[in-house]
């Protein structure tokens, strides 16, 4: 049986405040919101000049059609009033998941949605190569984060997966550090709605990647999406 065209379902963290959908087997799908390309292939948005969305990157569309794609996520904040009440809508305070997280830090994480599998060359994902030669299978996992303005969302460098982040609401920054010390910051990657940053890690072995010390920092109340590739 042929796969359903433009098959759509809610992501597990969707609610009345945040519309969040997964769309698969796309052929002429009209999108409204921030569109994240969840595939290793370039996809195109129709227009007088078609607009590419690069693999694992994003843009914000206003009722424009995606020509063809394997899989995208579409997210849009629909209700601003009481948006920050995520802890009452099933999101977890990060300190309940990560021991030693500062009690005074208001960082909350949604549930995680595993949206499918993909074959990807890790070194193409990290931009260390341009041609895929060593494809590995990964599970694609999505989750959202929320914090109010001026929040330190924790300096770290440990990840057993590949990741990028897409800004959904508010303004923030991804920062890199020489040490686990805020005074050693050496790069700010500014995050505005619809933007996905470049990967921070490099490949250092089979299913091994090295990240610099890094963190997300909110300038204004923010929701951002984590796109994670977990090796099988």
mmCIF file of C-alpha atoms in Angstrom:
data_model
loop_
_atom_site.group_PDB
_atom_site.id
_atom_site.type_symbol
_atom_site.label_atom_id
_atom_site.label_comp_id
_atom_site.label_asym_id
_atom_site.label_seq_id
_atom_site.Cartn_x
_atom_site.Cartn_y
_atom_site.Cartn_z
ATOM 1 C CA UNK A 1 0.000 0.000 0.000
ATOM 2 C CA UNK A 2 1.343 3.431 -0.958
ATOM 3 C CA UNK A 3 2.205 5.795 1.855
ATOM 4 C CA UNK A 4 -0.314 8.530 2.510
ATOM 5 C CA UNK A 5 0.722 11.834 0.945
ATOM 6 C CA UNK A 6 1.147 14.752 3.382
ATOM 7 C CA UNK A 7 0.521 12.463 6.363
ATOM 8 C CA UNK A 8 0.183 14.729 9.415
ATOM 9 C CA UNK A 9 0.083 14.110 13.148
ATOM 10 C CA UNK A 10 0.538 16.212 16.268
ATOM 11 C CA UNK A 11 3.887 15.975 18.000
ATOM 12 C CA UNK A 12 3.560 14.794 21.581
ATOM 13 C CA UNK A 13 4.252 18.255 23.040
ATOM 14 C CA UNK A 14 1.618 20.075 20.966
ATOM 15 C CA UNK A 15 -1.044 21.952 22.933
ATOM 16 C CA UNK A 16 -3.341 24.959 22.702
ATOM 17 C CA UNK A 17 -0.371 27.315 23.048
ATOM 18 C CA UNK A 18 2.075 25.578 20.699
ATOM 19 C CA UNK A 19 0.971 24.010 17.441
ATOM 20 C CA UNK A 20 3.499 21.308 16.607
ATOM 21 C CA UNK A 21 3.019 18.864 13.745
ATOM 22 C CA UNK A 22 4.993 16.183 11.962
ATOM 23 C CA UNK A 23 4.336 15.964 8.205
ATOM 24 C CA UNK A 24 5.654 13.047 6.118
ATOM 25 C CA UNK A 25 5.693 11.958 2.467
ATOM 26 C CA UNK A 26 5.223 15.545 1.367
ATOM 27 C CA UNK A 27 4.002 16.516 -2.085
ATOM 28 C CA UNK A 28 2.726 20.079 -2.383
ATOM 29 C CA UNK A 29 2.069 20.700 1.314
ATOM 30 C CA UNK A 30 1.044 24.238 2.326
ATOM 31 C CA UNK A 31 2.819 25.185 5.547
ATOM 32 C CA UNK A 32 2.139 27.973 8.048
ATOM 33 C CA UNK A 33 4.793 28.353 10.733
ATOM 34 C CA UNK A 34 8.405 27.413 11.356
ATOM 35 C CA UNK A 35 9.339 24.493 9.095
ATOM 36 C CA UNK A 36 12.244 22.246 10.088
ATOM 37 C CA UNK A 37 13.692 19.934 7.425
ATOM 38 C CA UNK A 38 14.119 16.578 9.191
ATOM 39 C CA UNK A 39 16.056 14.895 6.428
ATOM 40 C CA UNK A 40 19.522 14.788 4.825
ATOM 41 C CA UNK A 41 18.112 16.122 1.529
ATOM 42 C CA UNK A 42 17.554 19.700 0.397
ATOM 43 C CA UNK A 43 13.851 20.507 0.055
ATOM 44 C CA UNK A 44 12.247 23.347 -1.891
ATOM 45 C CA UNK A 45 9.454 25.849 -1.247
ATOM 46 C CA UNK A 46 7.548 26.895 -4.352
ATOM 47 C CA UNK A 47 7.791 30.442 -5.647
ATOM 48 C CA UNK A 48 8.810 32.542 -8.631
ATOM 49 C CA UNK A 49 12.236 31.398 -7.505
ATOM 50 C CA UNK A 50 12.056 28.199 -5.457
ATOM 51 C CA UNK A 51 13.597 28.551 -1.985
ATOM 52 C CA UNK A 52 15.784 25.726 -0.636
ATOM 53 C CA UNK A 53 15.690 24.546 2.964
ATOM 54 C CA UNK A 54 18.963 22.784 3.663
ATOM 55 C CA UNK A 55 19.137 19.440 5.531
ATOM 56 C CA UNK A 56 18.430 19.824 9.263
ATOM 57 C CA UNK A 57 17.758 23.558 8.835
ATOM 58 C CA UNK A 58 14.612 25.675 8.955
ATOM 59 C CA UNK A 59 12.681 28.712 7.851
ATOM 60 C CA UNK A 60 9.364 30.413 8.627
ATOM 61 C CA UNK A 61 6.668 30.047 5.980
ATOM 62 C CA UNK A 62 3.395 31.910 5.554
ATOM 63 C CA UNK A 63 1.078 29.592 3.646
ATOM 64 C CA UNK A 64 3.616 28.511 1.052
ATOM 65 C CA UNK A 65 3.865 25.048 -0.455
ATOM 66 C CA UNK A 66 6.729 22.641 0.087
ATOM 67 C CA UNK A 67 7.207 20.817 -3.192
ATOM 68 C CA UNK A 68 8.509 17.436 -1.973
ATOM 69 C CA UNK A 69 10.097 16.207 1.265
ATOM 70 C CA UNK A 70 10.415 13.069 3.339
ATOM 71 C CA UNK A 71 9.669 14.630 6.700
ATOM 72 C CA UNK A 72 9.317 18.084 8.286
ATOM 73 C CA UNK A 73 8.177 19.511 11.595
ATOM 74 C CA UNK A 74 5.948 22.595 11.571
ATOM 75 C CA UNK A 75 5.685 24.651 14.768
ATOM 76 C CA UNK A 76 3.900 27.879 15.609
ATOM 77 C CA UNK A 77 3.015 29.612 18.867
ATOM 78 C CA UNK A 78 -0.751 30.114 18.732
ATOM 79 C CA UNK A 79 -1.414 31.615 22.181
ATOM 80 C CA UNK A 80 0.936 33.944 24.061
ATOM 81 C CA UNK A 81 -1.157 34.435 27.192
ATOM 82 C CA UNK A 82 0.227 32.170 29.935
ATOM 83 C CA UNK A 83 2.617 30.562 27.462
ATOM 84 C CA UNK A 84 5.093 30.068 30.306
ATOM 85 C CA UNK A 85 2.804 27.743 32.254
ATOM 86 C CA UNK A 86 4.491 24.749 30.619
ATOM 87 C CA UNK A 87 5.011 22.984 33.967
ATOM 88 C CA UNK A 88 1.223 22.745 34.267
ATOM 89 C CA UNK A 89 0.976 21.277 30.757
ATOM 90 C CA UNK A 90 3.184 18.259 31.348
ATOM 91 C CA UNK A 91 6.674 19.704 30.863
ATOM 92 C CA UNK A 92 9.414 18.729 33.352
ATOM 93 C CA UNK A 93 11.753 20.973 35.305
ATOM 94 C CA UNK A 94 15.228 19.937 34.094
ATOM 95 C CA UNK A 95 16.475 19.447 37.650
ATOM 96 C CA UNK A 96 14.104 16.498 38.035
ATOM 97 C CA UNK A 97 15.976 14.811 35.179
ATOM 98 C CA UNK A 98 19.559 15.996 35.711
ATOM 99 C CA UNK A 99 21.011 15.676 39.225
ATOM 100 C CA UNK A 100 22.744 18.760 40.524
ATOM 101 C CA UNK A 101 20.942 21.230 38.276
ATOM 102 C CA UNK A 102 20.580 24.578 40.106
ATOM 103 C CA UNK A 103 17.247 24.794 41.914
ATOM 104 C CA UNK A 104 16.856 28.481 41.047
ATOM 105 C CA UNK A 105 17.092 27.935 37.257
ATOM 106 C CA UNK A 106 13.663 27.886 35.523
ATOM 107 C CA UNK A 107 14.434 25.553 32.620
ATOM 108 C CA UNK A 108 11.646 23.219 31.470
ATOM 109 C CA UNK A 109 11.635 20.421 28.906
ATOM 110 C CA UNK A 110 8.744 18.875 27.008
ATOM 111 C CA UNK A 111 8.244 15.170 26.489
ATOM 112 C CA UNK A 112 10.315 13.586 23.700
ATOM 113 C CA UNK A 113 8.834 12.458 20.384
ATOM 114 C CA UNK A 114 10.689 9.856 18.302
ATOM 115 C CA UNK A 115 9.547 10.726 14.786
ATOM 116 C CA UNK A 116 11.355 8.152 12.654
ATOM 117 C CA UNK A 117 14.661 6.769 11.433
ATOM 118 C CA UNK A 118 17.123 8.245 8.962
ATOM 119 C CA UNK A 119 20.347 7.257 7.217
ATOM 120 C CA UNK A 120 22.916 10.043 7.598
ATOM 121 C CA UNK A 121 26.684 10.424 7.364
ATOM 122 C CA UNK A 122 27.703 12.020 10.689
ATOM 123 C CA UNK A 123 30.520 13.977 9.042
ATOM 124 C CA UNK A 124 28.109 15.476 6.506
ATOM 125 C CA UNK A 125 25.785 16.432 9.360
ATOM 126 C CA UNK A 126 28.687 18.216 11.110
ATOM 127 C CA UNK A 127 29.843 19.870 7.821
ATOM 128 C CA UNK A 128 33.225 18.102 7.988
ATOM 129 C CA UNK A 129 32.451 16.482 4.602
ATOM 130 C CA UNK A 130 30.174 17.454 1.743
ATOM 131 C CA UNK A 131 29.560 14.011 0.201
ATOM 132 C CA UNK A 132 27.978 11.177 2.178
ATOM 133 C CA UNK A 133 30.091 8.006 2.160
ATOM 134 C CA UNK A 134 29.527 6.416 5.573
ATOM 135 C CA UNK A 135 25.787 6.263 6.232
ATOM 136 C CA UNK A 136 24.624 5.329 9.712
ATOM 137 C CA UNK A 137 21.107 4.750 11.000
ATOM 138 C CA UNK A 138 19.767 7.209 13.556
ATOM 139 C CA UNK A 139 16.515 7.715 15.436
ATOM 140 C CA UNK A 140 15.252 11.292 15.120
ATOM 141 C CA UNK A 141 14.036 12.647 18.457
ATOM 142 C CA UNK A 142 12.396 16.036 19.016
ATOM 143 C CA UNK A 143 11.767 17.964 22.212
ATOM 144 C CA UNK A 144 11.125 21.567 23.159
ATOM 145 C CA UNK A 145 12.579 23.761 25.903
ATOM 146 C CA UNK A 146 11.152 26.832 27.635
ATOM 147 C CA UNK A 147 12.794 29.448 29.867
ATOM 148 C CA UNK A 148 11.982 33.060 30.796
ATOM 149 C CA UNK A 149 14.245 35.954 29.876
ATOM 150 C CA UNK A 150 17.901 36.105 31.007
ATOM 151 C CA UNK A 151 18.183 32.418 31.931
ATOM 152 C CA UNK A 152 21.463 30.496 32.064
ATOM 153 C CA UNK A 153 20.444 27.114 30.639
ATOM 154 C CA UNK A 154 23.562 25.298 31.883
ATOM 155 C CA UNK A 155 27.056 24.955 30.420
ATOM 156 C CA UNK A 156 27.764 21.374 29.316
ATOM 157 C CA UNK A 157 29.643 19.339 26.721
ATOM 158 C CA UNK A 158 28.236 15.815 27.087
ATOM 159 C CA UNK A 159 25.973 14.436 24.349
ATOM 160 C CA UNK A 160 25.673 10.820 23.126
ATOM 161 C CA UNK A 161 23.907 12.122 19.994
ATOM 162 C CA UNK A 162 24.122 14.703 17.214
ATOM 163 C CA UNK A 163 22.007 17.813 17.758
ATOM 164 C CA UNK A 164 20.951 21.202 16.474
ATOM 165 C CA UNK A 165 18.392 23.682 17.868
ATOM 166 C CA UNK A 166 15.706 25.751 16.171
ATOM 167 C CA UNK A 167 14.330 28.936 17.738
ATOM 168 C CA UNK A 168 10.521 28.827 17.895
ATOM 169 C CA UNK A 169 9.643 31.849 20.070
ATOM 170 C CA UNK A 170 11.576 34.707 21.656
ATOM 171 C CA UNK A 171 15.243 35.624 21.328
ATOM 172 C CA UNK A 172 18.245 33.739 22.679
ATOM 173 C CA UNK A 173 21.730 32.606 21.864
ATOM 174 C CA UNK A 174 23.812 29.468 21.704
ATOM 175 C CA UNK A 175 27.188 30.142 23.318
ATOM 176 C CA UNK A 176 30.560 28.377 23.262
ATOM 177 C CA UNK A 177 33.121 28.481 26.106
ATOM 178 C CA UNK A 178 36.777 27.594 26.566
ATOM 179 C CA UNK A 179 36.001 26.190 30.034
ATOM 180 C CA UNK A 180 32.932 25.485 32.167
ATOM 181 C CA UNK A 181 32.953 29.116 33.202
ATOM 182 C CA UNK A 182 30.678 31.875 31.796
ATOM 183 C CA UNK A 183 33.612 34.331 31.686
ATOM 184 C CA UNK A 184 35.354 32.155 29.039
ATOM 185 C CA UNK A 185 32.680 32.631 26.361
ATOM 186 C CA UNK A 186 34.172 32.992 22.885
ATOM 187 C CA UNK A 187 31.187 32.789 20.514
ATOM 188 C CA UNK A 188 27.548 33.915 20.539
ATOM 189 C CA UNK A 189 25.225 32.422 17.931
ATOM 190 C CA UNK A 190 22.145 34.632 17.939
ATOM 191 C CA UNK A 191 18.855 32.746 17.773
ATOM 192 C CA UNK A 192 15.672 34.308 16.369
ATOM 193 C CA UNK A 193 12.428 32.527 15.431
ATOM 194 C CA UNK A 194 12.882 30.279 12.410
ATOM 195 C CA UNK A 195 16.672 29.987 12.735
ATOM 196 C CA UNK A 196 18.611 26.737 13.241
ATOM 197 C CA UNK A 197 22.293 26.955 14.176
ATOM 198 C CA UNK A 198 25.136 24.940 12.644
ATOM 199 C CA UNK A 199 26.191 21.797 14.564
ATOM 200 C CA UNK A 200 28.701 22.466 17.335
ATOM 201 C CA UNK A 201 30.362 19.043 17.427
ATOM 202 C CA UNK A 202 32.942 17.142 15.372
ATOM 203 C CA UNK A 203 33.114 13.394 14.771
ATOM 204 C CA UNK A 204 35.868 11.754 16.841
ATOM 205 C CA UNK A 205 35.097 8.043 16.367
ATOM 206 C CA UNK A 206 32.323 5.539 15.631
ATOM 207 C CA UNK A 207 29.213 7.000 17.279
ATOM 208 C CA UNK A 208 31.450 9.499 19.086
ATOM 209 C CA UNK A 209 31.295 13.273 18.799
ATOM 210 C CA UNK A 210 33.118 15.963 20.717
ATOM 211 C CA UNK A 211 31.285 19.145 21.725
ATOM 212 C CA UNK A 212 32.815 22.337 23.089
ATOM 213 C CA UNK A 213 31.510 23.652 26.389
ATOM 214 C CA UNK A 214 28.247 25.286 25.349
ATOM 215 C CA UNK A 215 24.858 26.448 26.566
ATOM 216 C CA UNK A 216 21.633 28.080 25.498
ATOM 217 C CA UNK A 217 20.998 31.507 27.033
ATOM 218 C CA UNK A 218 17.677 33.364 26.793
ATOM 219 C CA UNK A 219 17.594 37.098 26.125
ATOM 220 C CA UNK A 220 13.782 37.052 26.090
ATOM 221 C CA UNK A 221 11.315 34.344 27.066
ATOM 222 C CA UNK A 222 12.047 31.540 24.621
ATOM 223 C CA UNK A 223 10.873 28.227 23.269
ATOM 224 C CA UNK A 224 13.401 26.325 21.214
ATOM 225 C CA UNK A 225 13.311 22.920 19.552
ATOM 226 C CA UNK A 226 16.072 20.331 19.954
ATOM 227 C CA UNK A 227 16.570 18.025 16.963
ATOM 228 C CA UNK A 228 18.589 14.997 18.067
ATOM 229 C CA UNK A 229 19.996 12.112 16.018
ATOM 230 C CA UNK A 230 20.537 9.065 18.251
ATOM 231 C CA UNK A 231 22.677 6.271 16.771
ATOM 232 C CA UNK A 232 21.323 2.726 16.512
#
